[in-house]
């Protein structure tokens, strides 16, 4: 488990299925999700199991974000290995309940997770892939020091925009 001044970041497990199902079916939180919403809790459990496998293999991945003061699940955040065009990246990802957006929790959690990654991978470049209309994620990428590269537009989905931090994690 990791902690910030406002958040506990815990490893995923199936005990969070209900909260994560609510997150992954929230129309605002999933507005820019190419895969769409989860159709049922089994789909959410399958995602959680995949996240747990990543943890078992690499000792990092998705974190469940929990407020320290009221113990509410507010979202998820992660860096996870992703291969695009035969290049491996640490793909950054987050999703937060709308009632908790706009107060810096994504930035806070992603910075803490990046620090944690220094123990596991100091070489793989980091990537934030988002939709061209997702201004909040674009602003987050820029605030985290990532640079936009138009050569990667539409890399997987139409409207994709990719932001890279090509420095090693030790140099963040």
C-alpha positions as a printed Julia matrix, in Angstrom:
172×3 Matrix{Float64}:
   0.0     0.0     0.0
   1.1     3.54   -0.78
  -0.14    6.72    0.84
  -0.33   10.4     0.04
  -1.61   13.1     2.34
  -5.19   12.44    1.13
  -5.17    8.94   -0.36
  -4.45    5.33    0.37
  -3.4     3.46   -2.77
  -4.04   -0.26   -2.34
  -3.46   -3.29   -4.51
  -6.56   -4.47   -6.35
  -8.6    -7.36   -5.02
 -12.09   -8.68   -5.56
 -13.44   -7.12   -2.38
 -13.69   -3.85   -4.35
 -15.91   -5.32   -7.08
 -19.04   -3.32   -6.18
 -17.26    0.04   -6.04
 -15.3    -0.62   -9.23
 -18.39   -1.8   -11.05
 -20.05    1.51  -10.12
 -16.99    3.39  -11.39
 -16.83    1.47  -14.66
 -20.53    2.0   -15.34
 -20.56    5.69  -14.46
 -21.4     7.55  -17.68
 -19.32   10.61  -16.83
 -16.28    8.65  -15.6
 -16.32    6.43  -18.7
 -17.1     9.12  -21.27
 -13.76    8.7   -23.11
 -13.33    4.96  -22.59
 -12.94    3.19  -25.94
 -13.92   -0.18  -24.47
 -17.17    1.18  -23.06
 -18.78    0.44  -19.73
 -18.73   -2.89  -17.95
 -21.85   -4.87  -18.77
 -21.95   -6.7   -15.43
 -19.96   -7.36  -12.27
 -18.36  -10.43  -13.82
 -16.69   -8.13  -16.36
 -15.43   -5.97  -13.51
 -14.12   -9.04  -11.69
 -12.31  -10.14  -14.85
 -10.59   -6.75  -15.04
  -9.61   -6.95  -11.37
  -8.18  -10.45  -11.88
  -6.11   -9.14  -14.79
  -4.8    -6.32  -12.62
  -3.92   -8.85   -9.91
  -1.99  -10.96  -12.43
   0.01   -7.89  -13.48
   0.83   -7.29   -9.81
   1.88  -10.9    -9.32
   4.23  -10.68  -12.29
   5.68   -7.17  -11.89
   4.94   -6.03   -8.3
   3.09   -2.95   -9.53
   0.08   -2.01  -11.62
  -3.38   -0.7   -10.82
  -4.08    0.84   -7.44
  -7.48    1.36   -5.85
  -7.67    4.98   -4.64
  -9.28    5.37   -1.22
  -9.76    8.63    0.65
  -7.89    8.55    3.94
 -10.47   10.65    5.79
 -13.71    8.84    4.9
 -12.39    5.53    3.45
 -14.42    5.92    0.24
 -13.17    4.38   -2.98
 -12.7     7.33   -5.31
 -11.09    5.68   -8.31
  -8.18    3.78   -9.79
  -4.78    4.76  -11.14
  -1.9     2.8   -12.59
   1.12    2.33  -14.74
   0.96   -0.95  -16.62
   3.07   -2.43  -19.4
   1.55   -1.86  -22.82
   3.05   -2.68  -26.21
   2.14   -0.42  -29.12
   3.77   -0.89  -32.54
   6.33   -3.29  -31.08
   7.42   -0.73  -28.48
   6.89   -1.3   -24.78
   5.65    1.53  -22.58
   4.48    2.05  -19.05
   0.95    3.16  -19.85
  -0.52    5.57  -17.33
  -4.21    5.3   -16.66
  -6.68    6.66  -14.15
 -10.41    6.86  -13.6
 -12.02    8.81  -10.78
 -15.62    9.21   -9.7
 -16.91   12.58  -10.98
 -17.65   13.82   -7.45
 -13.9    13.61   -6.73
 -12.5    15.11   -9.94
 -10.96   18.54  -10.22
  -9.22   18.49   -6.84
  -5.85   17.04   -7.86
  -6.34   13.4    -6.86
  -5.26   12.06  -10.26
  -2.06   14.12  -10.17
  -1.39   13.17   -6.55
  -1.87    9.46   -7.16
   0.09    9.35  -10.44
   3.08   11.12   -8.86
   3.11    8.65   -5.96
   2.81    5.65   -8.28
   5.66    7.0   -10.44
   7.84    7.18   -7.31
   6.91    3.59   -6.48
   7.89    2.5   -10.0
  11.49    3.54   -9.39
  11.86    0.29   -7.44
  10.75   -1.79  -10.43
  11.51   -0.14  -13.76
  13.8     2.79  -14.46
  14.11    2.28  -18.21
  10.73    1.88  -19.92
   9.3     5.17  -21.27
   5.98    6.29  -19.87
   2.93    7.05  -21.99
  -0.41    8.72  -21.41
  -2.83    7.92  -24.24
  -6.07    9.85  -24.16
  -8.87   11.1   -26.36
  -8.39   14.41  -28.16
 -11.47   15.82  -26.4
 -10.5    14.69  -22.9
  -9.14   18.04  -21.79
  -8.76   16.95  -18.15
  -6.44   14.09  -19.09
  -4.51   16.29  -21.51
  -4.0    18.88  -18.76
  -2.93   16.13  -16.35
  -0.38   14.79  -18.84
   1.06   18.26  -19.3
   1.13   18.93  -15.56
   3.01   15.65  -15.06
   5.59   16.81  -17.62
   4.57   14.62  -20.55
   5.02   15.86  -24.13
   2.5    15.48  -26.93
   3.68   13.74  -30.12
   1.39   14.21  -33.14
   3.1    11.28  -34.89
   1.13    9.0   -32.56
  -2.32   10.49  -33.25
  -4.99    7.81  -33.75
  -2.49    5.08  -32.81
  -5.16    2.67  -31.56
  -8.45    4.56  -31.71
  -9.54    7.52  -33.81
  -8.99   10.6   -31.69
  -6.09    9.15  -29.68
  -3.53   11.65  -28.47
  -0.29   10.4   -26.94
   1.88   12.15  -24.41
   5.3    10.77  -23.56
   7.79   11.06  -20.76
  10.83    9.59  -22.46
  13.16   10.19  -19.56
  13.84    7.21  -17.38
  11.86    7.1   -14.17
  15.01    7.91  -12.17
  15.1    11.33  -13.82
  11.53   12.37  -12.93
